[in-house]
């Protein structure tokens, strides 16, 4: 198992100013960091070298919006969504990113008032297949993220995202499991973790209030029983949000501070993840 920290807790983009934080995370025992990939004009090759020097692996996260929605009824908008996803993959390859995760399958926060239509599903599969083919060429894997019904209407359960990636049918394309979204949408945590099988590429560990993992209401016993029991042995990445960035706070609906400070959250979350995994492996 590899343990990572999503840097969105500190910043919406990672520049040299974030390197001291990255060094703190390495010293705390993290294996890697998850890079926000929103600004595609940064020097990601140089960032990759700097993270290599710290001994940190990396994954990345991105989103799509209304103007570049890959399931839009407008083919020009769908084309732009695929193009920006490919540009993001170029940045990932330059930075040495293993897996790009997130809800880049459709526009976050955009609703039609209904569930996905047959056309939207077809457009989504076509868009993602083109992206997956490109991802395979540049050596980056895709971890498609289902979001809860309050953030997205296209993929809401891990069964949805698994069916989606199996229709995409490309070895570079899998799903990401997220404890926050599953807490809202899933009937069975165990079934949700096991749904993807060999298509489970990535996991986000996120508390129900988006603060320190292990301090809230997520059913952690069932989650870690299912994760370790499934044989998954990839990245476990803490995804938490605070008030450091107004735009992130607004997007994630975080209005109050729920932890002491960012590095304490990271350290306590890491200790929690490691202890939960290790005690199950010891009892296996």
PDB file of C-alpha atoms in Angstrom:
ATOM      1  CA  UNK A   1       0.000   0.000   0.000  1.00  0.00           C
ATOM      2  CA  UNK A   2       1.207   3.517  -0.792  1.00  0.00           C
ATOM      3  CA  UNK A   3       0.074   6.538   1.201  1.00  0.00           C
ATOM      4  CA  UNK A   4      -0.529   9.974  -0.327  1.00  0.00           C
ATOM      5  CA  UNK A   5      -1.859  13.422   0.544  1.00  0.00           C
ATOM      6  CA  UNK A   6      -3.979  15.573  -1.748  1.00  0.00           C
ATOM      7  CA  UNK A   7      -2.408  19.048  -1.860  1.00  0.00           C
ATOM      8  CA  UNK A   8      -5.786  20.733  -2.399  1.00  0.00           C
ATOM      9  CA  UNK A   9      -5.843  21.123   1.382  1.00  0.00           C
ATOM     10  CA  UNK A  10      -3.210  23.840   0.862  1.00  0.00           C
ATOM     11  CA  UNK A  11      -3.474  25.118  -2.705  1.00  0.00           C
ATOM     12  CA  UNK A  12      -5.239  24.880  -6.049  1.00  0.00           C
ATOM     13  CA  UNK A  13      -1.895  24.722  -7.860  1.00  0.00           C
ATOM     14  CA  UNK A  14       1.513  23.382  -6.931  1.00  0.00           C
ATOM     15  CA  UNK A  15       4.520  25.643  -7.449  1.00  0.00           C
ATOM     16  CA  UNK A  16       7.932  25.925  -5.767  1.00  0.00           C
ATOM     17  CA  UNK A  17       6.213  27.664  -2.856  1.00  0.00           C
ATOM     18  CA  UNK A  18       4.572  24.339  -1.965  1.00  0.00           C
ATOM     19  CA  UNK A  19       7.841  22.379  -1.783  1.00  0.00           C
ATOM     20  CA  UNK A  20       8.390  22.998   1.958  1.00  0.00           C
ATOM     21  CA  UNK A  21       4.951  21.477   2.595  1.00  0.00           C
ATOM     22  CA  UNK A  22       5.840  18.530   0.369  1.00  0.00           C
ATOM     23  CA  UNK A  23       9.049  18.059   2.340  1.00  0.00           C
ATOM     24  CA  UNK A  24       7.064  18.079   5.587  1.00  0.00           C
ATOM     25  CA  UNK A  25       4.784  15.407   4.169  1.00  0.00           C
ATOM     26  CA  UNK A  26       7.763  13.269   3.174  1.00  0.00           C
ATOM     27  CA  UNK A  27       9.260  13.629   6.649  1.00  0.00           C
ATOM     28  CA  UNK A  28       5.887  12.642   8.137  1.00  0.00           C
ATOM     29  CA  UNK A  29       6.021   9.346   6.243  1.00  0.00           C
ATOM     30  CA  UNK A  30       3.950   9.909   3.108  1.00  0.00           C
ATOM     31  CA  UNK A  31       4.979   8.093  -0.064  1.00  0.00           C
ATOM     32  CA  UNK A  32       3.567  10.715  -2.399  1.00  0.00           C
ATOM     33  CA  UNK A  33       1.348  13.707  -3.060  1.00  0.00           C
ATOM     34  CA  UNK A  34      -1.695  14.303  -5.228  1.00  0.00           C
ATOM     35  CA  UNK A  35      -1.327  17.341  -7.480  1.00  0.00           C
ATOM     36  CA  UNK A  36      -4.253  19.632  -8.391  1.00  0.00           C
ATOM     37  CA  UNK A  37      -4.115  19.849 -12.208  1.00  0.00           C
ATOM     38  CA  UNK A  38      -6.168  22.953 -12.966  1.00  0.00           C
ATOM     39  CA  UNK A  39      -3.534  25.409 -14.196  1.00  0.00           C
ATOM     40  CA  UNK A  40      -2.015  23.707 -17.243  1.00  0.00           C
ATOM     41  CA  UNK A  41       0.594  26.433 -17.801  1.00  0.00           C
ATOM     42  CA  UNK A  42       2.889  25.497 -14.917  1.00  0.00           C
ATOM     43  CA  UNK A  43       6.295  23.851 -15.419  1.00  0.00           C
ATOM     44  CA  UNK A  44       5.281  20.321 -14.475  1.00  0.00           C
ATOM     45  CA  UNK A  45       8.525  18.766 -15.724  1.00  0.00           C
ATOM     46  CA  UNK A  46      10.494  20.892 -13.260  1.00  0.00           C
ATOM     47  CA  UNK A  47       7.989  20.125 -10.508  1.00  0.00           C
ATOM     48  CA  UNK A  48       8.440  16.418 -11.203  1.00  0.00           C
ATOM     49  CA  UNK A  49      12.205  16.745 -10.804  1.00  0.00           C
ATOM     50  CA  UNK A  50      11.767  18.597  -7.511  1.00  0.00           C
ATOM     51  CA  UNK A  51       9.409  15.947  -6.169  1.00  0.00           C
ATOM     52  CA  UNK A  52      11.818  13.242  -7.324  1.00  0.00           C
ATOM     53  CA  UNK A  53      14.525  14.934  -5.258  1.00  0.00           C
ATOM     54  CA  UNK A  54      12.229  14.719  -2.225  1.00  0.00           C
ATOM     55  CA  UNK A  55      11.494  11.054  -2.903  1.00  0.00           C
ATOM     56  CA  UNK A  56       7.766  11.633  -3.395  1.00  0.00           C
ATOM     57  CA  UNK A  57       5.621   9.800  -5.908  1.00  0.00           C
ATOM     58  CA  UNK A  58       2.590  11.552  -7.333  1.00  0.00           C
ATOM     59  CA  UNK A  59      -0.932  11.197  -8.563  1.00  0.00           C
ATOM     60  CA  UNK A  60      -3.099  14.060  -9.813  1.00  0.00           C
ATOM     61  CA  UNK A  61      -6.687  15.281  -9.814  1.00  0.00           C
ATOM     62  CA  UNK A  62      -8.651  17.431 -12.256  1.00  0.00           C
ATOM     63  CA  UNK A  63     -12.235  18.348 -13.155  1.00  0.00           C
ATOM     64  CA  UNK A  64     -14.283  19.508 -16.134  1.00  0.00           C
ATOM     65  CA  UNK A  65     -16.807  22.335 -16.167  1.00  0.00           C
ATOM     66  CA  UNK A  66     -19.774  23.488 -18.252  1.00  0.00           C
ATOM     67  CA  UNK A  67     -17.630  25.094 -20.962  1.00  0.00           C
ATOM     68  CA  UNK A  68     -15.667  21.865 -21.580  1.00  0.00           C
ATOM     69  CA  UNK A  69     -18.214  19.218 -20.627  1.00  0.00           C
ATOM     70  CA  UNK A  70     -17.397  15.846 -22.281  1.00  0.00           C
ATOM     71  CA  UNK A  71     -21.086  14.808 -22.300  1.00  0.00           C
ATOM     72  CA  UNK A  72     -22.494  18.069 -23.701  1.00  0.00           C
ATOM     73  CA  UNK A  73     -25.044  17.912 -26.521  1.00  0.00           C
ATOM     74  CA  UNK A  74     -22.766  20.365 -28.352  1.00  0.00           C
ATOM     75  CA  UNK A  75     -20.013  18.427 -30.165  1.00  0.00           C
ATOM     76  CA  UNK A  76     -17.670  21.441 -30.016  1.00  0.00           C
ATOM     77  CA  UNK A  77     -17.919  21.504 -26.218  1.00  0.00           C
ATOM     78  CA  UNK A  78     -17.338  17.734 -26.034  1.00  0.00           C
ATOM     79  CA  UNK A  79     -14.296  18.122 -28.265  1.00  0.00           C
ATOM     80  CA  UNK A  80     -12.915  20.856 -26.013  1.00  0.00           C
ATOM     81  CA  UNK A  81     -13.427  18.642 -22.963  1.00  0.00           C
ATOM     82  CA  UNK A  82     -11.428  15.826 -24.542  1.00  0.00           C
ATOM     83  CA  UNK A  83      -8.752  18.289 -25.661  1.00  0.00           C
ATOM     84  CA  UNK A  84      -8.332  19.720 -22.143  1.00  0.00           C
ATOM     85  CA  UNK A  85      -8.253  16.251 -20.646  1.00  0.00           C
ATOM     86  CA  UNK A  86      -5.455  15.360 -23.081  1.00  0.00           C
ATOM     87  CA  UNK A  87      -3.586  18.551 -22.172  1.00  0.00           C
ATOM     88  CA  UNK A  88      -3.921  17.568 -18.525  1.00  0.00           C
ATOM     89  CA  UNK A  89      -2.491  14.149 -19.344  1.00  0.00           C
ATOM     90  CA  UNK A  90       0.483  15.844 -21.004  1.00  0.00           C
ATOM     91  CA  UNK A  91       1.088  17.749 -17.762  1.00  0.00           C
ATOM     92  CA  UNK A  92       0.741  14.513 -15.798  1.00  0.00           C
ATOM     93  CA  UNK A  93       3.304  12.776 -18.010  1.00  0.00           C
ATOM     94  CA  UNK A  94       5.709  15.706 -17.625  1.00  0.00           C
ATOM     95  CA  UNK A  95       5.370  15.596 -13.828  1.00  0.00           C
ATOM     96  CA  UNK A  96       5.744  11.832 -13.576  1.00  0.00           C
ATOM     97  CA  UNK A  97       2.163  11.279 -12.389  1.00  0.00           C
ATOM     98  CA  UNK A  98       1.011   7.668 -12.151  1.00  0.00           C
ATOM     99  CA  UNK A  99      -2.772   8.121 -12.142  1.00  0.00           C
ATOM    100  CA  UNK A 100      -5.081  11.037 -12.965  1.00  0.00           C
ATOM    101  CA  UNK A 101      -8.279  10.916 -10.916  1.00  0.00           C
ATOM    102  CA  UNK A 102     -11.397  13.033 -10.628  1.00  0.00           C
ATOM    103  CA  UNK A 103     -14.788  13.746 -12.216  1.00  0.00           C
ATOM    104  CA  UNK A 104     -13.439  14.683 -15.640  1.00  0.00           C
ATOM    105  CA  UNK A 105     -16.127  12.509 -17.231  1.00  0.00           C
ATOM    106  CA  UNK A 106     -18.677  15.369 -17.085  1.00  0.00           C
ATOM    107  CA  UNK A 107     -19.149  18.907 -15.775  1.00  0.00           C
ATOM    108  CA  UNK A 108     -19.043  19.158 -11.992  1.00  0.00           C
ATOM    109  CA  UNK A 109     -21.971  20.998 -10.419  1.00  0.00           C
ATOM    110  CA  UNK A 110     -24.020  21.110 -13.643  1.00  0.00           C
ATOM    111  CA  UNK A 111     -27.481  19.526 -13.543  1.00  0.00           C
ATOM    112  CA  UNK A 112     -30.150  18.769 -16.126  1.00  0.00           C
ATOM    113  CA  UNK A 113     -32.906  17.937 -13.641  1.00  0.00           C
ATOM    114  CA  UNK A 114     -32.765  14.283 -14.695  1.00  0.00           C
ATOM    115  CA  UNK A 115     -30.356  11.380 -14.750  1.00  0.00           C
ATOM    116  CA  UNK A 116     -28.035  10.800 -17.712  1.00  0.00           C
ATOM    117  CA  UNK A 117     -29.702  10.203 -21.069  1.00  0.00           C
ATOM    118  CA  UNK A 118     -28.681   7.426 -23.460  1.00  0.00           C
ATOM    119  CA  UNK A 119     -26.985  10.029 -25.649  1.00  0.00           C
ATOM    120  CA  UNK A 120     -25.060  11.520 -22.727  1.00  0.00           C
ATOM    121  CA  UNK A 121     -23.877   8.065 -21.713  1.00  0.00           C
ATOM    122  CA  UNK A 122     -22.783   7.308 -25.284  1.00  0.00           C
ATOM    123  CA  UNK A 123     -20.980  10.656 -25.600  1.00  0.00           C
ATOM    124  CA  UNK A 124     -19.323  10.088 -22.238  1.00  0.00           C
ATOM    125  CA  UNK A 125     -18.031   6.654 -23.230  1.00  0.00           C
ATOM    126  CA  UNK A 126     -16.792   7.947 -26.581  1.00  0.00           C
ATOM    127  CA  UNK A 127     -15.032  10.921 -24.975  1.00  0.00           C
ATOM    128  CA  UNK A 128     -13.423   8.789 -22.270  1.00  0.00           C
ATOM    129  CA  UNK A 129     -12.286   6.140 -24.744  1.00  0.00           C
ATOM    130  CA  UNK A 130     -10.454   8.787 -26.772  1.00  0.00           C
ATOM    131  CA  UNK A 131      -8.894  10.068 -23.562  1.00  0.00           C
ATOM    132  CA  UNK A 132      -7.944   6.541 -22.468  1.00  0.00           C
ATOM    133  CA  UNK A 133      -6.227   5.856 -25.771  1.00  0.00           C
ATOM    134  CA  UNK A 134      -4.183   9.005 -25.272  1.00  0.00           C
ATOM    135  CA  UNK A 135      -3.475   8.138 -21.634  1.00  0.00           C
ATOM    136  CA  UNK A 136      -2.092   4.789 -22.751  1.00  0.00           C
ATOM    137  CA  UNK A 137       0.257   6.528 -25.169  1.00  0.00           C
ATOM    138  CA  UNK A 138       1.666   8.922 -22.541  1.00  0.00           C
ATOM    139  CA  UNK A 139       1.867   6.307 -19.789  1.00  0.00           C
ATOM    140  CA  UNK A 140      -0.707   7.642 -17.313  1.00  0.00           C
ATOM    141  CA  UNK A 141      -3.644   5.706 -15.855  1.00  0.00           C
ATOM    142  CA  UNK A 142      -7.166   7.107 -15.427  1.00  0.00           C
ATOM    143  CA  UNK A 143      -9.152   6.750 -12.201  1.00  0.00           C
ATOM    144  CA  UNK A 144     -12.709   7.864 -13.007  1.00  0.00           C
ATOM    145  CA  UNK A 145     -14.517   9.253  -9.953  1.00  0.00           C
ATOM    146  CA  UNK A 146     -18.201   8.882  -9.138  1.00  0.00           C
ATOM    147  CA  UNK A 147     -19.604  11.850  -7.211  1.00  0.00           C
ATOM    148  CA  UNK A 148     -22.616  12.072  -4.935  1.00  0.00           C
ATOM    149  CA  UNK A 149     -25.932  13.306  -6.344  1.00  0.00           C
ATOM    150  CA  UNK A 150     -25.415  16.840  -4.988  1.00  0.00           C
ATOM    151  CA  UNK A 151     -22.304  17.371  -7.129  1.00  0.00           C
ATOM    152  CA  UNK A 152     -23.032  15.393 -10.307  1.00  0.00           C
ATOM    153  CA  UNK A 153     -25.799  13.487 -12.078  1.00  0.00           C
ATOM    154  CA  UNK A 154     -23.750  11.376 -14.506  1.00  0.00           C
ATOM    155  CA  UNK A 155     -21.931   8.861 -12.265  1.00  0.00           C
ATOM    156  CA  UNK A 156     -23.188   8.636  -8.672  1.00  0.00           C
ATOM    157  CA  UNK A 157     -22.241   5.143  -7.483  1.00  0.00           C
ATOM    158  CA  UNK A 158     -19.182   2.998  -7.909  1.00  0.00           C
ATOM    159  CA  UNK A 159     -21.358   0.546  -9.790  1.00  0.00           C
ATOM    160  CA  UNK A 160     -22.086   3.366 -12.245  1.00  0.00           C
ATOM    161  CA  UNK A 161     -18.416   4.203 -12.702  1.00  0.00           C
ATOM    162  CA  UNK A 162     -17.478   0.530 -13.065  1.00  0.00           C
ATOM    163  CA  UNK A 163     -20.100  -0.044 -15.766  1.00  0.00           C
ATOM    164  CA  UNK A 164     -18.867   3.112 -17.474  1.00  0.00           C
ATOM    165  CA  UNK A 165     -15.178   2.137 -17.578  1.00  0.00           C
ATOM    166  CA  UNK A 166     -16.014  -1.400 -18.696  1.00  0.00           C
ATOM    167  CA  UNK A 167     -17.857   0.104 -21.659  1.00  0.00           C
ATOM    168  CA  UNK A 168     -14.863   2.352 -22.343  1.00  0.00           C
ATOM    169  CA  UNK A 169     -12.932  -0.930 -22.399  1.00  0.00           C
ATOM    170  CA  UNK A 170      -9.345   0.265 -22.323  1.00  0.00           C
ATOM    171  CA  UNK A 171      -6.550  -1.009 -20.053  1.00  0.00           C
ATOM    172  CA  UNK A 172      -5.552   2.543 -19.061  1.00  0.00           C
ATOM    173  CA  UNK A 173      -9.040   3.355 -17.740  1.00  0.00           C
ATOM    174  CA  UNK A 174     -10.282   2.306 -14.297  1.00  0.00           C
ATOM    175  CA  UNK A 175     -12.197   3.807 -11.375  1.00  0.00           C
ATOM    176  CA  UNK A 176     -11.403   5.576  -8.145  1.00  0.00           C
ATOM    177  CA  UNK A 177     -13.203   4.607  -4.935  1.00  0.00           C
ATOM    178  CA  UNK A 178     -14.028   7.460  -2.528  1.00  0.00           C
ATOM    179  CA  UNK A 179     -15.141   6.974   1.080  1.00  0.00           C
ATOM    180  CA  UNK A 180     -16.926  10.362   1.223  1.00  0.00           C
ATOM    181  CA  UNK A 181     -19.158   9.782  -1.790  1.00  0.00           C
ATOM    182  CA  UNK A 182     -19.827   6.139  -0.912  1.00  0.00           C
ATOM    183  CA  UNK A 183     -20.995   7.240   2.543  1.00  0.00           C
ATOM    184  CA  UNK A 184     -23.777   9.192   0.830  1.00  0.00           C
ATOM    185  CA  UNK A 185     -24.716   6.977  -2.099  1.00  0.00           C
ATOM    186  CA  UNK A 186     -23.910   3.311  -1.451  1.00  0.00           C
ATOM    187  CA  UNK A 187     -26.197   0.673   0.073  1.00  0.00           C
ATOM    188  CA  UNK A 188     -23.191  -1.545   0.813  1.00  0.00           C
ATOM    189  CA  UNK A 189     -19.630  -0.289   1.304  1.00  0.00           C
ATOM    190  CA  UNK A 190     -18.245  -3.782   0.720  1.00  0.00           C
ATOM    191  CA  UNK A 191     -20.116  -4.165  -2.561  1.00  0.00           C
ATOM    192  CA  UNK A 192     -18.974  -0.694  -3.654  1.00  0.00           C
ATOM    193  CA  UNK A 193     -15.295  -1.483  -3.012  1.00  0.00           C
ATOM    194  CA  UNK A 194     -15.560  -4.846  -4.733  1.00  0.00           C
ATOM    195  CA  UNK A 195     -17.622  -3.597  -7.677  1.00  0.00           C
ATOM    196  CA  UNK A 196     -14.666  -2.627  -9.826  1.00  0.00           C
ATOM    197  CA  UNK A 197     -12.538  -5.730  -9.351  1.00  0.00           C
ATOM    198  CA  UNK A 198      -9.425  -5.316 -11.485  1.00  0.00           C
ATOM    199  CA  UNK A 199     -10.600  -1.837 -12.504  1.00  0.00           C
ATOM    200  CA  UNK A 200     -10.051  -0.349  -9.037  1.00  0.00           C
ATOM    201  CA  UNK A 201      -7.061   1.928  -9.711  1.00  0.00           C
ATOM    202  CA  UNK A 202      -7.115   4.436  -6.819  1.00  0.00           C
ATOM    203  CA  UNK A 203      -8.727   5.221  -3.440  1.00  0.00           C
ATOM    204  CA  UNK A 204      -9.519   8.495  -1.677  1.00  0.00           C
ATOM    205  CA  UNK A 205      -9.746   8.371   2.107  1.00  0.00           C
ATOM    206  CA  UNK A 206     -12.073  11.202   3.115  1.00  0.00           C
ATOM    207  CA  UNK A 207     -14.058  11.807   6.305  1.00  0.00           C
ATOM    208  CA  UNK A 208     -17.778  12.599   6.181  1.00  0.00           C
ATOM    209  CA  UNK A 209     -17.081  16.256   7.076  1.00  0.00           C
ATOM    210  CA  UNK A 210     -13.934  16.413   4.889  1.00  0.00           C
ATOM    211  CA  UNK A 211     -11.664  16.823   7.927  1.00  0.00           C
ATOM    212  CA  UNK A 212      -9.221  14.389   9.606  1.00  0.00           C
ATOM    213  CA  UNK A 213      -9.889  10.767   8.607  1.00  0.00           C
ATOM    214  CA  UNK A 214     -10.903   8.699  11.617  1.00  0.00           C
ATOM    215  CA  UNK A 215     -12.546  11.548  13.544  1.00  0.00           C
ATOM    216  CA  UNK A 216     -16.028  11.521  12.021  1.00  0.00           C
ATOM    217  CA  UNK A 217     -18.915   9.307  11.016  1.00  0.00           C
ATOM    218  CA  UNK A 218     -17.568   7.221   8.115  1.00  0.00           C
ATOM    219  CA  UNK A 219     -17.901   3.465   8.678  1.00  0.00           C
ATOM    220  CA  UNK A 220     -14.165   2.937   8.699  1.00  0.00           C
ATOM    221  CA  UNK A 221     -14.315  -0.643   9.915  1.00  0.00           C
ATOM    222  CA  UNK A 222     -16.282  -1.791   6.880  1.00  0.00           C
ATOM    223  CA  UNK A 223     -14.261   0.402   4.530  1.00  0.00           C
ATOM    224  CA  UNK A 224     -10.879  -0.931   5.598  1.00  0.00           C
ATOM    225  CA  UNK A 225     -12.176  -4.500   5.907  1.00  0.00           C
ATOM    226  CA  UNK A 226     -13.344  -4.256   2.298  1.00  0.00           C
ATOM    227  CA  UNK A 227     -10.252  -2.443   0.974  1.00  0.00           C
ATOM    228  CA  UNK A 228      -7.720  -4.803   2.540  1.00  0.00           C
ATOM    229  CA  UNK A 229      -9.938  -7.840   1.922  1.00  0.00           C
ATOM    230  CA  UNK A 230     -10.204  -6.991  -1.772  1.00  0.00           C
ATOM    231  CA  UNK A 231      -6.449  -7.321  -2.188  1.00  0.00           C
ATOM    232  CA  UNK A 232      -6.088  -3.699  -3.268  1.00  0.00           C
ATOM    233  CA  UNK A 233      -2.506  -2.583  -2.757  1.00  0.00           C
ATOM    234  CA  UNK A 234      -2.242   0.784  -4.522  1.00  0.00           C
ATOM    235  CA  UNK A 235      -2.545   4.407  -3.391  1.00  0.00           C
ATOM    236  CA  UNK A 236      -4.585   5.457  -0.367  1.00  0.00           C
ATOM    237  CA  UNK A 237      -4.756   9.249  -0.622  1.00  0.00           C
ATOM    238  CA  UNK A 238      -6.218  11.559   2.005  1.00  0.00           C
ATOM    239  CA  UNK A 239      -8.626  14.064   0.492  1.00  0.00           C
ATOM    240  CA  UNK A 240      -9.533  16.786   2.969  1.00  0.00           C
ATOM    241  CA  UNK A 241     -10.626  20.379   2.541  1.00  0.00           C
ATOM    242  CA  UNK A 242     -10.356  23.525   4.619  1.00  0.00           C
ATOM    243  CA  UNK A 243     -10.540  27.294   4.331  1.00  0.00           C
ATOM    244  CA  UNK A 244      -7.102  28.001   2.855  1.00  0.00           C
ATOM    245  CA  UNK A 245      -8.498  28.697  -0.610  1.00  0.00           C
ATOM    246  CA  UNK A 246     -11.790  30.604  -0.982  1.00  0.00           C
ATOM    247  CA  UNK A 247     -12.532  29.034  -4.378  1.00  0.00           C
ATOM    248  CA  UNK A 248     -11.997  25.507  -3.027  1.00  0.00           C
ATOM    249  CA  UNK A 249     -13.977  26.271   0.130  1.00  0.00           C
ATOM    250  CA  UNK A 250     -16.862  27.525  -2.011  1.00  0.00           C
ATOM    251  CA  UNK A 251     -16.763  24.504  -4.323  1.00  0.00           C
ATOM    252  CA  UNK A 252     -16.623  22.004  -1.462  1.00  0.00           C
ATOM    253  CA  UNK A 253     -19.100  23.904   0.740  1.00  0.00           C
ATOM    254  CA  UNK A 254     -16.676  24.190   3.644  1.00  0.00           C
ATOM    255  CA  UNK A 255     -17.745  27.086   5.859  1.00  0.00           C
ATOM    256  CA  UNK A 256     -16.102  26.245   9.195  1.00  0.00           C
ATOM    257  CA  UNK A 257     -12.686  25.089  10.360  1.00  0.00           C
ATOM    258  CA  UNK A 258     -12.748  21.483  11.582  1.00  0.00           C
ATOM    259  CA  UNK A 259      -9.088  20.728  12.360  1.00  0.00           C
ATOM    260  CA  UNK A 260      -6.121  22.289  14.163  1.00  0.00           C
ATOM    261  CA  UNK A 261      -3.889  22.845  11.139  1.00  0.00           C
ATOM    262  CA  UNK A 262      -3.175  21.212   7.793  1.00  0.00           C
ATOM    263  CA  UNK A 263       0.010  19.332   8.653  1.00  0.00           C
ATOM    264  CA  UNK A 264      -1.520  17.945  11.858  1.00  0.00           C
ATOM    265  CA  UNK A 265      -4.489  16.674   9.846  1.00  0.00           C
ATOM    266  CA  UNK A 266      -2.096  15.009   7.403  1.00  0.00           C
ATOM    267  CA  UNK A 267       0.002  13.363  10.120  1.00  0.00           C
ATOM    268  CA  UNK A 268      -2.983  12.132  12.119  1.00  0.00           C
ATOM    269  CA  UNK A 269      -4.714  10.909   8.957  1.00  0.00           C
ATOM    270  CA  UNK A 270      -1.607   9.015   7.876  1.00  0.00           C
ATOM    271  CA  UNK A 271      -1.232   7.342  11.265  1.00  0.00           C
ATOM    272  CA  UNK A 272      -4.909   6.346  11.118  1.00  0.00           C
ATOM    273  CA  UNK A 273      -4.666   4.831   7.630  1.00  0.00           C
ATOM    274  CA  UNK A 274      -1.499   2.896   8.416  1.00  0.00           C
ATOM    275  CA  UNK A 275      -2.857   1.493  11.670  1.00  0.00           C
ATOM    276  CA  UNK A 276      -6.117   0.373  10.045  1.00  0.00           C
ATOM    277  CA  UNK A 277      -4.295  -1.378   7.196  1.00  0.00           C
ATOM    278  CA  UNK A 278      -1.572  -2.920   9.331  1.00  0.00           C
ATOM    279  CA  UNK A 279      -3.867  -4.467  11.918  1.00  0.00           C
ATOM    280  CA  UNK A 280      -5.910  -6.155   9.199  1.00  0.00           C
ATOM    281  CA  UNK A 281      -2.836  -7.470   7.431  1.00  0.00           C
ATOM    282  CA  UNK A 282      -1.549  -8.762  10.782  1.00  0.00           C
ATOM    283  CA  UNK A 283      -4.814 -10.648  11.322  1.00  0.00           C
ATOM    284  CA  UNK A 284      -4.970 -12.040   7.775  1.00  0.00           C
TER     285      UNK A 284
END
